[in-house]
Amino acid sequence: MPSFPTPAAIALDSKVVMADLPGRARVRVIGPDRAKFLHNLTTNDINRKTPGSGCEAFVTSPQGKTLGFITLVILDDEILLRTEAEGLPPILPHLRKYGVLEEVELEEATASTFELHLAGPLVEEVMAAVGVERLPEGELDHLAGHVAGKSVRLVRERPLGADGVTVIGAIEDAEAVRSALTTAGEALGLAMLSAEAFEAFRIEAGTPASGRDVTEKNLPQELDRNDRAISFVKGCYLGQETVARLDALGHVNRLIRGLVIDAEPPPPGGSKLFAGDKEVGWIGSSAVSERSGQPIALGYVRTSHMKPGSVVSVRDESGSEAPATVQGLPMGSRQ
């Protein structure tokens, strides 16, 4: 039986962890209209972003629904769009459809590139050990760098809720970069994260995954990331009327929240949440916490039951039920 917190949780909180991210997708957006194009199809103010910066955004349908949750890395001559591989299918055809009349090209770069993510208090020490003397400072800011003599892009971000850096490079350089970082990190207590551990930490941090936690059922404000992913002053864009109308109303009927569930194994995504006989939400993604060993999830909860400490029931497709306690995000907060 594993003990909790696991070595991965201890390393994330006090040392450093590293994870391969094979489930991430990347698309290069190039051409002179690239910023205007993305500005007109997403919720953030892309026109005001400068090279070296980045941002979160939602790709929205004409009805204002979320086709996907993305991060954008703004470079001198392109914009790198990143999301989950399973979240890309609704996004890419939509972008291609509206890009026909623009001077813009969409080049899939998932197979030709890699992403590694390092997180924890000793991230800067690991990067210094491989010769990276300076890291970007602000959230989603980025710099060019070299690891093991290979050119990489270093992005500052916190998908696991801890100080972190994502390393992006050419796929042919992946093994050399990974080996150098692993060797440098071993002396500092680096732990490699499994996909399951990464998922658990992501859920606890409240970072949504496109295709699981973000689907066409959602409205952008339900993700509770307005300050990071939505501009309410940028003017017209596809789906803007719905987003603006919800902003004028001052609230949505449900919000994403964390859940601690008394069930094993964790209920699958799509399981519904009930309060008595009333349906009050659903689960997006679930995992087992590396810190407590308890099943946890990200889910959407109606505002009537979203206060931390509220108890709801999870019901899966078989009809079995289990109690779940609503948590603020990041999980454990009083939000």
Short mmCIF file of C-alpha atoms in Angstrom, two decimals:
data_model
loop_
_atom_site.label_atom_id
_atom_site.label_comp_id
_atom_site.label_asym_id
_atom_site.label_seq_id
_atom_site.Cartn_x
_atom_site.Cartn_y
_atom_site.Cartn_z
CA MET A 1 0.00 0.00 0.00
CA PRO A 2 1.39 3.43 -0.90
CA SER A 3 1.89 5.97 1.85
CA PHE A 4 0.74 9.57 1.61
CA PRO A 5 1.97 12.09 0.83
CA THR A 6 3.86 10.24 -1.90
CA PRO A 7 7.50 10.98 -2.79
CA ALA A 8 6.19 12.94 -5.79
CA ALA A 9 4.09 15.18 -3.54
CA ILE A 10 7.00 15.74 -1.16
CA ALA A 11 9.29 16.63 -4.07
CA LEU A 12 6.77 19.07 -5.58
CA ASP A 13 6.30 20.84 -2.27
CA SER A 14 9.93 20.93 -1.12
CA LYS A 15 12.27 20.06 -4.00
CA VAL A 16 11.55 19.71 -7.71
CA VAL A 17 9.64 17.44 -10.10
CA MET A 18 9.75 16.92 -13.86
CA ALA A 19 7.10 15.58 -16.21
CA ASP A 20 6.98 14.70 -19.88
CA LEU A 21 3.87 16.13 -21.48
CA PRO A 22 3.08 13.86 -24.45
CA GLY A 23 -0.62 14.70 -24.17
CA ARG A 24 -0.07 18.35 -25.11
CA ALA A 25 -0.70 19.69 -28.63
CA ARG A 26 1.06 22.63 -30.27
CA VAL A 27 0.11 24.69 -33.33
CA ARG A 28 2.27 27.40 -34.92
CA VAL A 29 0.19 30.38 -36.03
CA ILE A 30 2.19 32.33 -38.62
CA GLY A 31 1.58 35.12 -41.09
CA PRO A 32 1.13 38.90 -40.81
CA ASP A 33 -2.48 38.61 -39.57
CA ARG A 34 -1.74 36.09 -36.80
CA ALA A 35 -2.43 38.40 -33.84
CA LYS A 36 -5.54 39.97 -35.37
CA PHE A 37 -6.80 36.51 -36.34
CA LEU A 38 -6.49 35.08 -32.82
CA HIS A 39 -7.76 38.34 -31.30
CA ASN A 40 -10.99 37.96 -33.28
CA LEU A 41 -11.57 34.33 -32.28
CA THR A 42 -10.59 34.24 -28.60
CA THR A 43 -11.54 35.92 -25.34
CA ASN A 44 -8.22 37.64 -24.57
CA ASP A 45 -6.70 40.83 -25.96
CA ILE A 46 -4.08 39.33 -28.25
CA ASN A 47 -3.42 42.58 -30.13
CA ARG A 48 -1.86 44.07 -27.00
CA LYS A 49 0.50 41.18 -26.36
CA THR A 50 4.17 41.63 -27.21
CA PRO A 51 6.93 39.13 -28.07
CA GLY A 52 8.20 37.51 -24.90
CA SER A 53 4.76 37.49 -23.30
CA GLY A 54 1.96 34.95 -23.28
CA CYS A 55 -1.60 34.52 -22.10
CA GLU A 56 -4.49 32.17 -21.52
CA ALA A 57 -7.62 32.40 -23.66
CA PHE A 58 -10.79 30.58 -24.61
CA VAL A 59 -11.64 29.84 -28.23
CA THR A 60 -15.35 30.62 -28.47
CA SER A 61 -18.10 29.61 -30.85
CA PRO A 62 -20.50 32.16 -32.40
CA GLN A 63 -22.85 31.33 -29.49
CA GLY A 64 -20.13 32.14 -26.92
CA LYS A 65 -19.49 28.52 -25.89
CA THR A 66 -15.97 27.33 -25.11
CA LEU A 67 -14.53 25.28 -27.95
CA GLY A 68 -11.28 25.07 -26.03
CA PHE A 69 -8.91 26.47 -23.42
CA ILE A 70 -5.51 27.49 -24.79
CA THR A 71 -2.28 29.21 -23.85
CA LEU A 72 -0.49 31.41 -26.36
CA VAL A 73 3.26 32.04 -26.53
CA ILE A 74 3.93 35.28 -28.43
CA LEU A 75 7.12 35.18 -30.50
CA ASP A 76 8.65 37.68 -32.93
CA ASP A 77 7.42 35.90 -36.05
CA GLU A 78 4.75 33.47 -34.84
CA ILE A 79 2.35 32.64 -32.02
CA LEU A 80 2.55 29.17 -30.52
CA LEU A 81 -0.86 27.86 -29.48
CA ARG A 82 -0.88 25.08 -26.87
CA THR A 83 -3.68 22.92 -25.53
CA GLU A 84 -4.44 19.27 -24.72
CA ALA A 85 -4.25 16.86 -27.65
CA GLU A 86 -7.82 15.72 -26.98
CA GLY A 87 -8.96 19.34 -26.95
CA LEU A 88 -7.48 20.22 -30.33
CA PRO A 89 -10.10 18.57 -32.65
CA PRO A 90 -12.86 21.13 -31.89
CA ILE A 91 -10.41 24.04 -32.11
CA LEU A 92 -8.37 23.45 -35.23
CA PRO A 93 -11.20 23.08 -37.80
CA HIS A 94 -12.84 26.16 -36.28
CA LEU A 95 -9.66 28.20 -36.68
CA ARG A 96 -9.07 26.93 -40.20
CA LYS A 97 -12.63 27.85 -41.18
CA TYR A 98 -12.23 31.46 -40.08
CA GLY A 99 -8.63 31.77 -41.29
CA VAL A 100 -9.50 31.42 -44.97
CA LEU A 101 -9.79 35.16 -45.53
CA GLU A 102 -6.77 36.11 -43.38
CA GLU A 103 -3.05 36.12 -44.14
CA VAL A 104 -2.41 33.40 -41.62
CA GLU A 105 -1.25 29.78 -41.61
CA LEU A 106 -1.81 27.08 -39.00
CA GLU A 107 1.00 24.56 -38.80
CA GLU A 108 0.61 21.58 -36.47
CA ALA A 109 3.81 21.23 -34.47
CA THR A 110 2.91 18.50 -31.95
CA ALA A 111 4.87 15.73 -33.65
CA SER A 112 7.93 17.91 -34.35
CA THR A 113 8.29 19.37 -30.84
CA PHE A 114 8.27 18.31 -27.18
CA GLU A 115 7.30 19.78 -23.81
CA LEU A 116 8.78 19.06 -20.40
CA HIS A 117 7.55 20.73 -17.23
CA LEU A 118 9.59 21.29 -14.08
CA ALA A 119 8.01 22.57 -10.87
CA GLY A 120 8.88 23.11 -7.23
CA PRO A 121 11.02 25.38 -5.05
CA LEU A 122 14.32 24.23 -6.63
CA VAL A 123 13.41 24.84 -10.28
CA GLU A 124 15.83 27.73 -10.66
CA GLU A 125 18.66 25.65 -9.16
CA VAL A 126 18.10 22.86 -11.67
CA MET A 127 18.02 25.29 -14.58
CA ALA A 128 21.18 27.01 -13.34
CA ALA A 129 22.90 23.62 -13.16
CA VAL A 130 22.31 23.15 -16.91
CA GLY A 131 23.56 26.64 -17.73
CA VAL A 132 20.32 28.60 -17.80
CA GLU A 133 21.20 31.70 -15.80
CA ARG A 134 18.00 33.68 -16.34
CA LEU A 135 14.37 32.59 -16.41
CA PRO A 136 11.30 34.57 -17.44
CA GLU A 137 9.61 36.26 -14.51
CA GLY A 138 5.90 36.81 -15.23
CA GLU A 139 3.23 34.17 -15.75
CA LEU A 140 3.51 32.81 -19.32
CA ASP A 141 6.46 35.07 -20.11
CA HIS A 142 9.15 33.20 -22.01
CA LEU A 143 12.76 33.31 -23.18
CA ALA A 144 14.98 31.50 -25.63
CA GLY A 145 17.64 29.37 -24.00
CA HIS A 146 19.95 26.38 -24.39
CA VAL A 147 20.01 23.07 -22.53
CA ALA A 148 22.65 20.49 -23.43
CA GLY A 149 23.59 22.72 -26.35
CA LYS A 150 20.06 22.50 -27.77
CA SER A 151 17.85 25.50 -28.47
CA VAL A 152 14.73 25.57 -26.29
CA ARG A 153 11.93 27.94 -25.32
CA LEU A 154 11.46 28.44 -21.56
CA VAL A 155 7.93 29.36 -20.44
CA ARG A 156 7.13 30.40 -16.87
CA GLU A 157 3.82 28.84 -15.76
CA ARG A 158 2.10 27.10 -12.83
CA PRO A 159 -0.18 24.29 -14.08
CA LEU A 160 0.56 22.31 -10.89
CA GLY A 161 0.10 25.27 -8.56
CA ALA A 162 3.85 25.54 -7.88
CA ASP A 163 6.53 27.72 -9.41
CA GLY A 164 7.37 26.07 -12.70
CA VAL A 165 9.05 26.26 -16.09
CA THR A 166 8.00 24.49 -19.27
CA VAL A 167 10.79 23.59 -21.71
CA ILE A 168 9.77 23.38 -25.38
CA GLY A 169 12.09 22.26 -28.16
CA ALA A 170 12.55 20.24 -31.32
CA ILE A 171 11.62 16.58 -30.98
CA GLU A 172 15.07 15.41 -32.11
CA ASP A 173 16.58 17.22 -29.11
CA ALA A 174 14.14 15.81 -26.54
CA GLU A 175 16.34 13.01 -25.21
CA ALA A 176 19.43 15.19 -24.80
CA VAL A 177 17.47 17.91 -22.98
CA ARG A 178 15.62 15.43 -20.78
CA SER A 179 18.85 13.63 -19.86
CA ALA A 180 20.64 16.87 -18.95
CA LEU A 181 17.78 18.06 -16.75
CA THR A 182 17.44 14.67 -15.08
CA THR A 183 21.16 14.48 -14.29
CA ALA A 184 21.20 18.04 -12.94
CA GLY A 185 18.07 17.44 -10.89
CA GLU A 186 19.13 14.16 -9.28
CA ALA A 187 21.48 15.93 -6.88
CA LEU A 188 18.61 18.19 -5.82
CA GLY A 189 16.09 15.41 -5.20
CA LEU A 190 14.24 15.62 -8.50
CA ALA A 191 11.30 13.21 -8.89
CA MET A 192 9.89 12.20 -12.26
CA LEU A 193 6.12 12.52 -12.39
CA SER A 194 3.91 9.87 -13.90
CA ALA A 195 1.00 10.99 -16.05
CA GLU A 196 -1.33 10.04 -13.19
CA ALA A 197 0.59 12.15 -10.67
CA PHE A 198 0.68 15.14 -13.01
CA GLU A 199 -3.08 14.83 -13.48
CA ALA A 200 -3.68 14.73 -9.71
CA PHE A 201 -1.57 17.83 -9.07
CA ARG A 202 -3.23 19.64 -11.99
CA ILE A 203 -6.67 18.92 -10.56
CA GLU A 204 -5.67 20.11 -7.08
CA ALA A 205 -4.28 23.31 -8.60
CA GLY A 206 -7.55 23.90 -10.47
CA THR A 207 -5.92 24.05 -13.91
CA PRO A 208 -8.55 22.99 -16.46
CA ALA A 209 -7.78 20.57 -19.30
CA SER A 210 -9.35 21.26 -22.67
CA GLY A 211 -11.47 18.34 -23.84
CA ARG A 212 -12.09 17.13 -20.27
CA ASP A 213 -12.85 20.11 -18.06
CA VAL A 214 -13.50 22.53 -20.92
CA THR A 215 -16.03 21.49 -23.55
CA GLU A 216 -18.72 23.06 -25.71
CA LYS A 217 -21.11 22.69 -22.78
CA ASN A 218 -19.27 25.48 -20.97
CA LEU A 219 -19.40 29.26 -21.00
CA PRO A 220 -16.05 31.03 -20.49
CA GLN A 221 -16.96 32.60 -17.14
CA GLU A 222 -17.81 29.18 -15.68
CA LEU A 223 -14.07 28.44 -15.62
CA ASP A 224 -13.57 31.24 -13.05
CA ARG A 225 -10.45 32.53 -14.85
CA ASN A 226 -11.81 35.91 -15.94
CA ASP A 227 -8.76 37.87 -14.81
CA ARG A 228 -6.37 35.62 -16.73
CA ALA A 229 -8.24 34.57 -19.85
CA ILE A 230 -10.99 37.10 -20.68
CA SER A 231 -10.82 40.74 -21.71
CA PHE A 232 -14.08 42.60 -21.22
CA VAL A 233 -12.85 45.77 -22.97
CA LYS A 234 -11.25 44.47 -26.17
CA GLY A 235 -14.30 44.97 -28.38
CA CYS A 236 -15.93 42.62 -30.83
CA TYR A 237 -14.89 39.00 -31.30
CA LEU A 238 -16.72 35.80 -32.17
CA GLY A 239 -19.01 34.92 -29.24
CA GLN A 240 -18.42 38.28 -27.53
CA GLU A 241 -22.12 39.13 -27.16
CA THR A 242 -22.77 36.14 -24.90
CA VAL A 243 -19.68 36.80 -22.78
CA ALA A 244 -20.59 40.50 -22.42
CA ARG A 245 -24.20 39.68 -21.52
CA LEU A 246 -23.07 37.34 -18.74
CA ASP A 247 -20.68 40.00 -17.48
CA ALA A 248 -23.55 42.49 -17.35
CA LEU A 249 -25.65 40.00 -15.37
CA GLY A 250 -22.80 39.70 -12.89
CA HIS A 251 -22.79 35.91 -12.52
CA VAL A 252 -23.17 32.51 -14.15
CA ASN A 253 -25.27 29.67 -12.77
CA ARG A 254 -22.38 27.30 -12.12
CA LEU A 255 -18.61 27.46 -11.58
CA ILE A 256 -15.72 25.02 -11.68
CA ARG A 257 -14.78 23.73 -8.25
CA GLY A 258 -12.72 20.99 -6.66
CA LEU A 259 -14.30 17.88 -5.16
CA VAL A 260 -13.08 15.35 -2.60
CA ILE A 261 -15.01 12.13 -3.20
CA ASP A 262 -15.72 9.22 -0.88
CA ALA A 263 -15.48 6.55 -3.56
CA GLU A 264 -12.91 4.23 -5.01
CA PRO A 265 -11.91 4.25 -7.78
CA PRO A 266 -12.62 7.91 -8.61
CA PRO A 267 -15.79 8.34 -10.67
CA PRO A 268 -15.16 8.97 -14.36
CA GLY A 269 -15.54 12.26 -16.17
CA GLY A 270 -19.16 12.96 -17.05
CA SER A 271 -20.50 11.62 -13.76
CA LYS A 272 -23.31 13.83 -12.53
CA LEU A 273 -23.61 15.71 -9.25
CA PHE A 274 -26.84 15.72 -7.25
CA ALA A 275 -28.23 17.42 -4.18
CA GLY A 276 -31.08 15.13 -3.21
CA ASP A 277 -32.96 14.48 -6.45
CA LYS A 278 -31.82 17.71 -8.07
CA GLU A 279 -28.95 17.63 -10.56
CA VAL A 280 -26.45 20.35 -9.63
CA GLY A 281 -23.45 19.69 -11.87
CA TRP A 282 -21.02 17.19 -13.33
CA ILE A 283 -17.41 16.02 -13.13
CA GLY A 284 -14.82 16.89 -15.77
CA SER A 285 -11.71 15.00 -14.68
CA SER A 286 -10.76 12.93 -11.64
CA ALA A 287 -7.73 11.30 -10.03
CA VAL A 288 -6.33 10.05 -6.72
CA SER A 289 -4.55 12.74 -4.70
CA GLU A 290 -0.81 12.23 -4.27
CA ARG A 291 -1.05 14.16 -1.02
CA SER A 292 -3.93 12.41 0.73
CA GLY A 293 -4.75 9.26 -1.25
CA GLN A 294 -8.35 10.48 -1.59
CA PRO A 295 -10.22 10.55 -4.91
CA ILE A 296 -10.46 14.13 -6.18
CA ALA A 297 -12.03 15.83 -9.18
CA LEU A 298 -12.70 19.06 -11.02
CA GLY A 299 -16.37 19.60 -11.62
CA TYR A 300 -19.03 22.19 -12.32
CA VAL A 301 -21.31 23.00 -9.42
CA ARG A 302 -24.38 25.22 -9.38
CA THR A 303 -23.87 28.39 -7.38
CA SER A 304 -26.39 27.18 -4.79
CA HIS A 305 -23.99 24.38 -3.78
CA MET A 306 -20.53 25.72 -4.65
CA LYS A 307 -19.55 27.00 -1.17
CA PRO A 308 -16.52 25.07 0.15
CA GLY A 309 -17.71 22.36 2.53
CA SER A 310 -21.01 21.77 0.71
CA VAL A 311 -21.81 18.08 0.28
CA VAL A 312 -23.23 16.69 -2.95
CA SER A 313 -23.59 13.19 -4.39
CA VAL A 314 -21.74 11.81 -7.40
CA ARG A 315 -23.76 9.46 -9.57
CA ASP A 316 -22.08 7.52 -12.40
CA GLU A 317 -23.67 5.84 -15.42
CA SER A 318 -24.35 2.65 -13.45
CA GLY A 319 -26.45 4.64 -10.96
CA SER A 320 -24.11 4.14 -8.01
CA GLU A 321 -23.67 7.17 -5.75
CA ALA A 322 -20.96 8.50 -3.46
CA PRO A 323 -20.75 11.64 -1.32
CA ALA A 324 -18.43 14.46 -2.40
CA THR A 325 -17.33 17.62 -0.59
CA VAL A 326 -16.95 20.85 -2.58
CA GLN A 327 -13.54 22.55 -2.37
CA GLY A 328 -12.29 25.97 -3.40
CA LEU A 329 -9.56 26.21 -6.04
CA PRO A 330 -6.76 25.60 -5.63
CA MET A 331 -8.08 22.76 -3.54
CA GLY A 332 -7.84 23.47 0.15
CA SER A 333 -8.45 27.21 -0.31
CA ARG A 334 -11.44 28.97 1.22
CA GLN A 335 -12.57 30.45 -2.10
#
